[in-house]
XYZ file of C-alpha atoms in Angstrom:
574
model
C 141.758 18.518 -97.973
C 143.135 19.344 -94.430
C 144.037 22.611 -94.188
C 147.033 23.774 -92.530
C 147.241 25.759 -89.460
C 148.307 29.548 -89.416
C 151.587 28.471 -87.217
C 152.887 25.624 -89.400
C 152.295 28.180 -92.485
C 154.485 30.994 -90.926
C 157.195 27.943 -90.244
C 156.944 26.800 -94.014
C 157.534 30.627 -94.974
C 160.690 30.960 -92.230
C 159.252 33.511 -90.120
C 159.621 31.870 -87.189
C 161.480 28.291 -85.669
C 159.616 25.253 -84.412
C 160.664 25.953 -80.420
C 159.148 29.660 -81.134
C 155.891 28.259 -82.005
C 155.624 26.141 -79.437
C 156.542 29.026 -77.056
C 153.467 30.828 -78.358
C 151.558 27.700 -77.711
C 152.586 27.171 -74.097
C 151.458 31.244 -73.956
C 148.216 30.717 -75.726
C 146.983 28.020 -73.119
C 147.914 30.612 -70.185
C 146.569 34.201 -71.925
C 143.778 32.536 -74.416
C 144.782 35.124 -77.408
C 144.871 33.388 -80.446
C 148.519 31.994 -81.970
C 149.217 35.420 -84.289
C 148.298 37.633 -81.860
C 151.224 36.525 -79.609
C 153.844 36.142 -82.395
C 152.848 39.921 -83.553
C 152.915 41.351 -79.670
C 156.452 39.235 -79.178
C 157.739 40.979 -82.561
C 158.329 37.685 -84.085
C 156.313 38.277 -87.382
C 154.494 41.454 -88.638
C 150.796 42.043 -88.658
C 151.044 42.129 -92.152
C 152.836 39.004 -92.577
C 150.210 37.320 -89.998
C 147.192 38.952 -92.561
C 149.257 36.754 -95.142
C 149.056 33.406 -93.744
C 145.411 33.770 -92.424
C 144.683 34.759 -96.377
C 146.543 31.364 -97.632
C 144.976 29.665 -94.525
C 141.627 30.642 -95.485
C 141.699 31.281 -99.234
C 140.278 34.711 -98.838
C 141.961 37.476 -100.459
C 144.553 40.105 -98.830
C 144.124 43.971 -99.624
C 146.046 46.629 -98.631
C 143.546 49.437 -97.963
C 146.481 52.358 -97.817
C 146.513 51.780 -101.475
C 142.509 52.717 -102.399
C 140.845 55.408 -102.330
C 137.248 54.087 -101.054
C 133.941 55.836 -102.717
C 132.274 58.204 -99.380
C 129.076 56.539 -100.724
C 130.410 52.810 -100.533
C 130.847 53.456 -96.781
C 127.984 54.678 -95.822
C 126.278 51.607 -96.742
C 127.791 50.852 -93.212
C 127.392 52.429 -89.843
C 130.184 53.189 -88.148
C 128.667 51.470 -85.287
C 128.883 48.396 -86.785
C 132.080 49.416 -88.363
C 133.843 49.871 -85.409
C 132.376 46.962 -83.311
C 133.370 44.130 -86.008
C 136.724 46.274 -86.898
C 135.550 46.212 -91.102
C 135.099 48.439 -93.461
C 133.333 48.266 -97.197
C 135.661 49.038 -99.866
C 133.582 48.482 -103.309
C 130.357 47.065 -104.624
C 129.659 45.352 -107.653
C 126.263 45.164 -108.646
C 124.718 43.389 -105.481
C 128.358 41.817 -104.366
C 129.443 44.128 -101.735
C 133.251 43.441 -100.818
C 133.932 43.930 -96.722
C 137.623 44.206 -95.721
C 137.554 42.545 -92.080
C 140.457 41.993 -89.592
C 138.375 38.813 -88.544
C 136.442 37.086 -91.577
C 135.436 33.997 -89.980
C 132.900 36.430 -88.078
C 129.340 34.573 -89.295
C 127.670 37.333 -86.868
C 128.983 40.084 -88.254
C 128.083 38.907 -92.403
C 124.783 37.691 -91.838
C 124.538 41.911 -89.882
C 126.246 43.217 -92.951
C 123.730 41.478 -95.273
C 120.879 42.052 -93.052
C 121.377 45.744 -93.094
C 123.385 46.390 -96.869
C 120.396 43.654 -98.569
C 123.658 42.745 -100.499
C 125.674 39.804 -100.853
C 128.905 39.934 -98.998
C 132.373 39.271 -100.215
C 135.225 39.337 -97.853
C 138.716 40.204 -97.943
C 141.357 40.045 -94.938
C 143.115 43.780 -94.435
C 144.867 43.968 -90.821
C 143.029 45.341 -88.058
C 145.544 49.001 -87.767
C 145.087 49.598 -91.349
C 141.221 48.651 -91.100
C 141.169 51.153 -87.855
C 142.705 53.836 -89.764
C 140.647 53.620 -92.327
C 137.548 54.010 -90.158
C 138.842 56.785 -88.729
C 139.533 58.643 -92.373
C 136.610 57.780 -93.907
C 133.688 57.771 -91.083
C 133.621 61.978 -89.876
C 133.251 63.200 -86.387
C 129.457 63.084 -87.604
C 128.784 59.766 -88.098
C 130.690 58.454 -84.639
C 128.847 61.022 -82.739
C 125.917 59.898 -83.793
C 126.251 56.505 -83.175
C 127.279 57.303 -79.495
C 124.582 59.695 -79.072
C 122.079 57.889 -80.409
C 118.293 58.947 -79.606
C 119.739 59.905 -75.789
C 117.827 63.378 -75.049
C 119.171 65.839 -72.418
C 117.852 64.325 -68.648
C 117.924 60.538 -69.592
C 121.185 60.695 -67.284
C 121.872 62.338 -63.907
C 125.579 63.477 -63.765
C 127.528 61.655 -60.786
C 129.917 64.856 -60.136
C 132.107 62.725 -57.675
C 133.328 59.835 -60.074
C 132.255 61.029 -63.737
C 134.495 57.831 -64.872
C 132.929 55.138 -62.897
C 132.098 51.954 -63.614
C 128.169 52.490 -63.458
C 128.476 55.432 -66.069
C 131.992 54.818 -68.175
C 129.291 53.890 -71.261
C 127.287 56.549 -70.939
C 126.549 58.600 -74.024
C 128.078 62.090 -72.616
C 131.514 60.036 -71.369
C 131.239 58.387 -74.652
C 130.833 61.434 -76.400
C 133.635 63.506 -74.316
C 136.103 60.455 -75.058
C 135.536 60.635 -78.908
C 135.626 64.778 -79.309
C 139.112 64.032 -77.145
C 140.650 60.785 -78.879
C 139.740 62.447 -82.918
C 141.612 65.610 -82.133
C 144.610 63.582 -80.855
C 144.317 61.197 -84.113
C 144.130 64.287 -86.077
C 147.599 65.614 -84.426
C 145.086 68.547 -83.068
C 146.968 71.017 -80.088
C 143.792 72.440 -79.037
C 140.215 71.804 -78.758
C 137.564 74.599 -78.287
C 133.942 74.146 -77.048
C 132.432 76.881 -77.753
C 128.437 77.774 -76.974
C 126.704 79.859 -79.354
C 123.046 81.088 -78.741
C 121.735 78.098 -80.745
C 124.215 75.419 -80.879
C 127.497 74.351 -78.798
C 130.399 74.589 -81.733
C 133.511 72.100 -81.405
C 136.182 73.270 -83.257
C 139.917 71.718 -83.276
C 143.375 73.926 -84.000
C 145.169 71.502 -86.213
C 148.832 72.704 -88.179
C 148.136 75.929 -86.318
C 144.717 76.917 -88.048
C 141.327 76.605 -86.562
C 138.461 73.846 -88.377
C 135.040 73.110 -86.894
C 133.908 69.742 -86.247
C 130.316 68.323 -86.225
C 128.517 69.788 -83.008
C 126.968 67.615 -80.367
C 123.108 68.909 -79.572
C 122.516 72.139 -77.788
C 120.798 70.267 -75.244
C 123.984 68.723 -74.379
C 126.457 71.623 -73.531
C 125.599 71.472 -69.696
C 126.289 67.917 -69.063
C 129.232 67.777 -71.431
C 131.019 70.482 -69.595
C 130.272 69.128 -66.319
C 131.538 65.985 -67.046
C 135.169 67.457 -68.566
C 135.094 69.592 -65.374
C 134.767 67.363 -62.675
C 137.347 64.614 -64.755
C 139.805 68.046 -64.485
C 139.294 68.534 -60.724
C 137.421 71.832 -61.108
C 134.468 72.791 -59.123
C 131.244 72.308 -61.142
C 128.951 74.787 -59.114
C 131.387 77.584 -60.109
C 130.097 78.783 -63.427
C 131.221 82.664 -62.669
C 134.792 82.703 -62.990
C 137.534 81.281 -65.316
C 138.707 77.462 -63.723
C 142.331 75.504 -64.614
C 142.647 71.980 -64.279
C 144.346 68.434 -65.945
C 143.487 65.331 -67.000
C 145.272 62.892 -68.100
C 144.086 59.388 -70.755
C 145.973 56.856 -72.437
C 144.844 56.926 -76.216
C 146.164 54.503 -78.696
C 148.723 53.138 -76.263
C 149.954 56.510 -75.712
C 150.387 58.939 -72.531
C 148.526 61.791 -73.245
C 148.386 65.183 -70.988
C 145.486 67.537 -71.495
C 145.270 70.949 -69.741
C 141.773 72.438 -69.099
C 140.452 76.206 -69.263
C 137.136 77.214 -69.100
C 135.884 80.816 -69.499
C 132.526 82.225 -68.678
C 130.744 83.833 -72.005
C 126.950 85.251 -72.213
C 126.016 81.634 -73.485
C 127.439 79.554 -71.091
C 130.919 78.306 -70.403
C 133.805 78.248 -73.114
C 136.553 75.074 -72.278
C 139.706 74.578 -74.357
C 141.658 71.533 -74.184
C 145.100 71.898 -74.125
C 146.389 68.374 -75.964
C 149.741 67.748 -74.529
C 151.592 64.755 -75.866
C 154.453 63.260 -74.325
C 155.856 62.193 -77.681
C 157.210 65.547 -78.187
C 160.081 64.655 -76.132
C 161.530 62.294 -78.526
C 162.009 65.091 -81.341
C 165.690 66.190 -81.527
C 166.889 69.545 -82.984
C 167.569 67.915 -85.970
C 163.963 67.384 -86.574
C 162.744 70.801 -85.934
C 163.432 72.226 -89.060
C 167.174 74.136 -88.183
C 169.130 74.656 -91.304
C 172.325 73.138 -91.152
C 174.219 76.546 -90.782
C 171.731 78.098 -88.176
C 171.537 74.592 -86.683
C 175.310 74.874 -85.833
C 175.702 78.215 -84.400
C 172.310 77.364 -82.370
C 173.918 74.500 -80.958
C 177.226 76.401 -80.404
C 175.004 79.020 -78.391
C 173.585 77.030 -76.002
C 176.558 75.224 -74.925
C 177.931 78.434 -73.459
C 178.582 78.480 -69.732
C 176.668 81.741 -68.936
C 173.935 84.436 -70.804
C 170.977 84.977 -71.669
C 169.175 83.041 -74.725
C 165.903 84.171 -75.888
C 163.461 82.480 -78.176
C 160.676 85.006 -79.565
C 157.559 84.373 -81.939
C 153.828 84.742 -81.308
C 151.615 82.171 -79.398
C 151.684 78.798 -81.153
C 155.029 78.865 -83.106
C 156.526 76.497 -81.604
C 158.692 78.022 -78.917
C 158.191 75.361 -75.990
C 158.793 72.538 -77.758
C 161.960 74.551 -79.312
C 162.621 74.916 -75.010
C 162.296 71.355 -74.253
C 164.293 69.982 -77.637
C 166.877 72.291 -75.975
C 166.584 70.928 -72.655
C 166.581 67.081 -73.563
C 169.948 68.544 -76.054
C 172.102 69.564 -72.844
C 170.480 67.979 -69.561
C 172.680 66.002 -67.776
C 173.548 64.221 -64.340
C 176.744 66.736 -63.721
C 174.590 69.854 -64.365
C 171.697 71.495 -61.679
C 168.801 72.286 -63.856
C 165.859 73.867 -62.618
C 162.825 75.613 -64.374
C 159.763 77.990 -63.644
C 156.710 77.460 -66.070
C 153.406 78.181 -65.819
C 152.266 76.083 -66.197
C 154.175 72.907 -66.676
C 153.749 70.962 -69.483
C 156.148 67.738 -69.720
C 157.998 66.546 -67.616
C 161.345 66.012 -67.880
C 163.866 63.600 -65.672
C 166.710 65.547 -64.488
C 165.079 68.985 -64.566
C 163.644 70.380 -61.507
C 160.317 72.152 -62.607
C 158.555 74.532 -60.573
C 155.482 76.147 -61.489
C 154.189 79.474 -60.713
C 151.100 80.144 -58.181
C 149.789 83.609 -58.820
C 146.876 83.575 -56.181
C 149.418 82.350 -53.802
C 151.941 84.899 -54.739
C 154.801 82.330 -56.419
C 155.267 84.575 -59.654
C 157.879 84.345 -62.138
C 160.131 86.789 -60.433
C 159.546 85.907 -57.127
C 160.690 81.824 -57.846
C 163.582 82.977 -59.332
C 164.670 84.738 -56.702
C 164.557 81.607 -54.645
C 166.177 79.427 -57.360
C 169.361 81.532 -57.710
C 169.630 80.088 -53.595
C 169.261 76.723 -54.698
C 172.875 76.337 -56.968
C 171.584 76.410 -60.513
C 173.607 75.809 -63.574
C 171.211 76.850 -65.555
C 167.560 78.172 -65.463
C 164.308 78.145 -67.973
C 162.197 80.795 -67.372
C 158.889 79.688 -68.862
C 158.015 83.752 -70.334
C 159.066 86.983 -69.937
C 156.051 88.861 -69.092
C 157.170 91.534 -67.260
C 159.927 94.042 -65.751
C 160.668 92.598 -62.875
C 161.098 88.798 -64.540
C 163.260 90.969 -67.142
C 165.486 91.913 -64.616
C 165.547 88.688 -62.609
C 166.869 87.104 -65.704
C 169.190 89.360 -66.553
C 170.413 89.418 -62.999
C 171.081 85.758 -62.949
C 172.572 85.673 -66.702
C 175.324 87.872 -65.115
C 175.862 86.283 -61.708
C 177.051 82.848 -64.357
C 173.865 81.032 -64.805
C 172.879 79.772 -68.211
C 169.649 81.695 -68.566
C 166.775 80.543 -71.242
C 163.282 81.977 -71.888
C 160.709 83.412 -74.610
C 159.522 86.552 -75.659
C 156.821 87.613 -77.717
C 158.433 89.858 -80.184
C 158.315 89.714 -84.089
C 161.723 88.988 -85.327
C 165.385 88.276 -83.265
C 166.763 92.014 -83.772
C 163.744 93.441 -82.292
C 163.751 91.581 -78.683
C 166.925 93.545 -78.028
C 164.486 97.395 -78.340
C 162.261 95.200 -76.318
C 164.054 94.025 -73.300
C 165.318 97.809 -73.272
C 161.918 99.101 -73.255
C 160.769 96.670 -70.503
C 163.288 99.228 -68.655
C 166.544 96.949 -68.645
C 169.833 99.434 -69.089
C 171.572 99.188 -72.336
C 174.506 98.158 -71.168
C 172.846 95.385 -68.739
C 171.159 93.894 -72.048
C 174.535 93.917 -73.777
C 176.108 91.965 -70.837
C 173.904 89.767 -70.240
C 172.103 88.914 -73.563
C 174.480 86.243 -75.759
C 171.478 85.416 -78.522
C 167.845 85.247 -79.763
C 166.368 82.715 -81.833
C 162.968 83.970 -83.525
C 161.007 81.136 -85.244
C 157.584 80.577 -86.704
C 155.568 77.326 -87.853
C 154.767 76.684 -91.644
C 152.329 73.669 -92.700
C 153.975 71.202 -95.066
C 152.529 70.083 -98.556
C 150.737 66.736 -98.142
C 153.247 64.552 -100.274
C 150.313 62.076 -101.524
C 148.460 64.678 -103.129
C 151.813 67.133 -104.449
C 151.669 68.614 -107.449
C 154.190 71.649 -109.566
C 151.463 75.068 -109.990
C 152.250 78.279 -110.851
C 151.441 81.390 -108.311
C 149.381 84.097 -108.933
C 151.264 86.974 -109.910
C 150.411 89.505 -107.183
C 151.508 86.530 -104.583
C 154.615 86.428 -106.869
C 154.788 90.010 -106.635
C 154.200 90.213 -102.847
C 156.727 87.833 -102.749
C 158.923 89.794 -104.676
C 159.800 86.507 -106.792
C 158.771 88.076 -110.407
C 161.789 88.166 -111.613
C 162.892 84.671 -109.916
C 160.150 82.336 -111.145
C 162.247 80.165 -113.571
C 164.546 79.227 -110.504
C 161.935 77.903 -108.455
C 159.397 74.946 -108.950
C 156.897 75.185 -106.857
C 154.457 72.795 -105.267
C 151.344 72.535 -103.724
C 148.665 69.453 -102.738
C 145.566 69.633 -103.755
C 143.534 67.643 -101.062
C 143.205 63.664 -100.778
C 142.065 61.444 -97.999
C 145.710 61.341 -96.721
C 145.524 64.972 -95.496
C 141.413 64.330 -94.999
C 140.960 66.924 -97.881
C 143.519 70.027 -96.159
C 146.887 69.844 -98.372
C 148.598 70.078 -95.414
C 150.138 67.385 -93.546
C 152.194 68.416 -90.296
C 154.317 71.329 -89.749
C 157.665 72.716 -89.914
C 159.681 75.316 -88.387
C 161.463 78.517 -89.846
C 163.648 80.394 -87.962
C 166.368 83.487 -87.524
C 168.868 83.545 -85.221
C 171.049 86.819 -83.831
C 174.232 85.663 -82.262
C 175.541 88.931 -79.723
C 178.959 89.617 -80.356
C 181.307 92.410 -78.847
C 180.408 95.080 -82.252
C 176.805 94.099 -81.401
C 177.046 94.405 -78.001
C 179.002 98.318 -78.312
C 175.800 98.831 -80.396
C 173.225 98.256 -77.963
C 175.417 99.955 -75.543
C 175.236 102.821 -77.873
C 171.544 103.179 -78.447
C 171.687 102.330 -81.628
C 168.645 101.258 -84.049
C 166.859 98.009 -84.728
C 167.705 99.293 -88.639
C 171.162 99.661 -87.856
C 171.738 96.282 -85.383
C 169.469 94.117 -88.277
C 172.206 95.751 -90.954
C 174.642 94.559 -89.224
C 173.438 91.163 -88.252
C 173.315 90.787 -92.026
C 176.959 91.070 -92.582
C 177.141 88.399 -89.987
C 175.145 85.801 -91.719
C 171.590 86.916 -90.370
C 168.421 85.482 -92.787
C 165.347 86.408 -91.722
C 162.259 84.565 -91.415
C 161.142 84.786 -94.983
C 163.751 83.990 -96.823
C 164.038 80.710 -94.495
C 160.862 80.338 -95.444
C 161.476 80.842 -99.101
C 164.337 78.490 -98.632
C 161.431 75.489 -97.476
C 159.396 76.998 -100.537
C 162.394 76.024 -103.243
C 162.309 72.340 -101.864
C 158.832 71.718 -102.453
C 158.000 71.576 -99.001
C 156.143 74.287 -98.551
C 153.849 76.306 -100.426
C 154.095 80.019 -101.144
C 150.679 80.565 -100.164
C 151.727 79.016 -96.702
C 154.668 81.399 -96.384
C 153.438 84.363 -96.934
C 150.162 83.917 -94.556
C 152.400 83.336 -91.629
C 154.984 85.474 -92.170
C 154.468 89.349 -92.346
C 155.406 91.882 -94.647
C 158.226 93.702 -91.826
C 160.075 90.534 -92.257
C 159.591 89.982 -96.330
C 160.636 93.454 -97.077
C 163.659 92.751 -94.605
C 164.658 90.042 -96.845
C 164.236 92.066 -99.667
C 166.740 95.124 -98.792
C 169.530 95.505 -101.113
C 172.263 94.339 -100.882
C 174.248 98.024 -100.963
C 171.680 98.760 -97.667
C 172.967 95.312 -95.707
C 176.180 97.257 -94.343
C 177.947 97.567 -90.218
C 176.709 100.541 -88.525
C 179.348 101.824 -86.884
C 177.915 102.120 -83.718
């Protein structure tokens, strides 16, 4: 019987019309790349619906591998060399029948490998090469691909070229190979930072993922000098300077995608310490509405910065989310009749529109002193990247009351609490209650995993901490337990809580007033003011969020707030 070929099947199924194939045709004689590869990259069929006409082509079966949950000691029957370099992965084995998933199963090199090296007969099924790739990526570790790349290389097989670390001679060299991988897992794992870390007896990789810290496998010892040559010289650092702390950039395409990654290293008693910044551009494309805003905060939020003039603050410790809150912000009100300019340091994304500037402190371009030059240059509003100090205080205050729009961060622990700090950065009262119009204080919270989800009951001193004892009825909470989804964490991406202080003229009389952060929060409360927690506890009731989660991020200044009575949540008259 002659079969049919894979474009007259997608015709007989109505994926695609007679001239379209032999568009694809006329394209395959010029580019080579085989018939379904065209009609997937011109968006004319799916990969999946291309997997199903090779699998009635063929005869072989289809599998979906999103949908199994693949036995750790079924895949390590195969390297993840070979894994990787015939794009397969094995998903079960029956007796000596070991079934492959491969994006290609015509490949007669890669089966007669597979039984070569498994001693097992091979059975193949057709799974599309992006699920096949993510699977390879959740089931093979960090271990197993450095391994393969490293191979049985010792330290002083290769001789570092410092002026092109990327060239063609030495792009497949095992330290490039094995910078490349530590860099492309932590962006597949949605990582913001990577630390490399040397220890007296080993060189530790660890990766910040959802805002908490987990170690990696470690590349040899032996390795440490060559690997942090090679990221310094890639980052335009100087690689003989081993004394003092060095900034730098690179930037790589992974996965299709732009990705930005700023460098510090730091000298240590065992050698030099270099976190990677991972900075990708994809954050731009997240609106407010995706940030985690309840609908009623949301609103007043968006009211807020819309005004013509003021200061806005956004407060919360290192890594809660503050500059992407900034550039969400940004993207919200840029526009072509409106002078934007910024001062960050450093930079991280660029945005069209926005004139960015960022500071030099060896050659004396600090946060105060740009401003004072951008208030020459016509702004309509300003983003000042931090407030770090006095004299930025009062530069940004100064230009909030000459009628810019005026945004930055502080670190602070809650909204009320920025205003006690802005006074005791030595601003005047009644410059802070001129200038200031609101503060947004937010933190991040890890979300449940919703493959592995599942209703549990908190311990009773969390319940207690939480001071939900007498609530627990009301509230069904979840948790995840772990699955390859979430690679074993519960936790799958993040969310955002926040609290927001609007400044109105009873507030403002307040601060003029000297009154307390007691007394202002009181009165916030009568305005509407929730603080962090009970956000939080707000996420927590969905199912969302765990209480566990909750109540490690958030601290117990801003629980007990949410637990004041209600008799205690009265105006101050100020």
């Amino acid at each position: 019987m002659i079969r049919k070929k894979i474009g007259d099947i997608i015709i007989e199924k109505g994926l695609i019309t007679s001239a379209q194939l032999a568009e694809a045709l006329k394209e395959q004689e010029k580019s080579g790349l085989k018939v379904g590869q065209i009609l997937v990259t011109n968006g004319l069929i799916t990969e999946d619906q291309l997997m199903e006409a090779v699998s009635e082509r063929l005869q072989i079966p289809k599998i979906t591998l999103g949908s199994l949950v693949i036995d750790p000691v079924i895949v390590s029957l195969v390297p993840v060399e070979i894994a990787r370099r015939y794009c397969l992965i094995p998903v079960f084995k029956i007796g000596k029948n070991l079934t492959i998933a491969m994006a290609e199963p015509l490949n007669i090199i890669a089966i007669d490998e597979l039984k070569y090296l498994t001693k097992c007969d091979i059975k193949r099924v057709i799974a599309s090469q992006s699920e096949i790739s993510a699977a390879i990526d959740q089931y093979y570790s960090v271990a197993d691909s450095m391994s393969g790349v490293i191979g049985d290389y010792s330290s002083g097989q290769i001789v570092a070229d410092d002026s092109d670390p990327f060239s063609a001679a030495d792009r497949d060299t095992p330290v490039v190979k094995l910078v490349n991988l530590i860099i492309t897992q932590a962006v597949k794992d949605h990582a913001s930072d990577i630390h490399i870390e040397p220890d007296e007896n080993q060189l530790r990789i660890r990766y910040r993922v959802n805002g908490v810290m987990k170690e990696e496998a470690a590349p040899p010892k032996t390795l440490q000098s060559e690997i942090i040559s090679r990221i310094k010289v890639a980052s335009n650092m100087d690689v003989s300077e081993k004394r003092l702390p060095q900034d730098g950039r690179l930037y790589m395409k992974i996965d299709g995608f732009d990705i930005d990654l700023r460098i510090s290293t730091l000298p240590t008693i065992h050698g030099e310490k270099v976190v990677i910044r991972i900075l990708d551009r994809r954050i731009l494309n997240i609106g407010m509405e995706q940030l985690g805003f309840s609908p009623e905060i949301l609103e007043k939020w968006t009211d807020l910065i819309r005004k013509k003039e003021g200061l806005i603050l956004i407060t919360g410790p290192t890594s809660s989310g503050k500059t992407t809150t900034l550039y969400s912000v940004l993207q919200e009100i840029n526009s072509i009749e409106k002078n934007m300019i910024t001062v960050e340091d450093p930079v991280e994304y660029s945005i069209p529109l926005v004139n960015q500037v960022q500071t030099n402190e060896k050659a004396g371009l600090t946060f105060a002193i740009s401003l004072r030059h951008i208030l020459r240059q016509n702004p309509d509003i300003i983003m000042i990247g931090e407030i770090r100090d006095a004299e930025t205080a009062v530069m940004a205050v100064r230009s909030a009351l000459t009628g810019h729009l005026v945004f930055s961060t502080l670190h602070t622990n809650d909204a009320p609490s920025s205003i006690t700090r802005l006074i005791d950065m030595g601003i005047e009262n009644y410059l802070v209650a001129s200038s200031l119009k609101g503060v947004l204080a937010q933190r991040l919270l890890r979300t449940n995993c919703p493959h592995c989800q599942e209703e549990y009951q908190p311990h009773e001193i969390q319940l207690r901490i939480a001071g939900l004892t007498n609530s627990v009825e009301n509230i069904k909470f979840m948790r995840s337990t772990g699955c390859n989804k979430c690679r074993m964490t519960g936790y799958i991406g993040q969310t955002a809580i926040y609290e927001l202080v609007d400044i109105d003229d009873t507030m403002s009389e307040m601060i003029i007033n000297g009154s307390s952060d007691l007394q202002r929060r009181n009165y916030a409360y009568t305005r509407g003011y929730h603080p962090l927690f009970q956000a939080g506890l707000e996420k927590v009731r969905t199912g969302m969020v765990c209480l566990e989660e909750l109540l490690r991020v958030t601290s117990l200044n801003e629980k007990n707030a949410s637990e004041r009575p209600q008799g205690e949540r009265v105006a101050i008259n100020a």
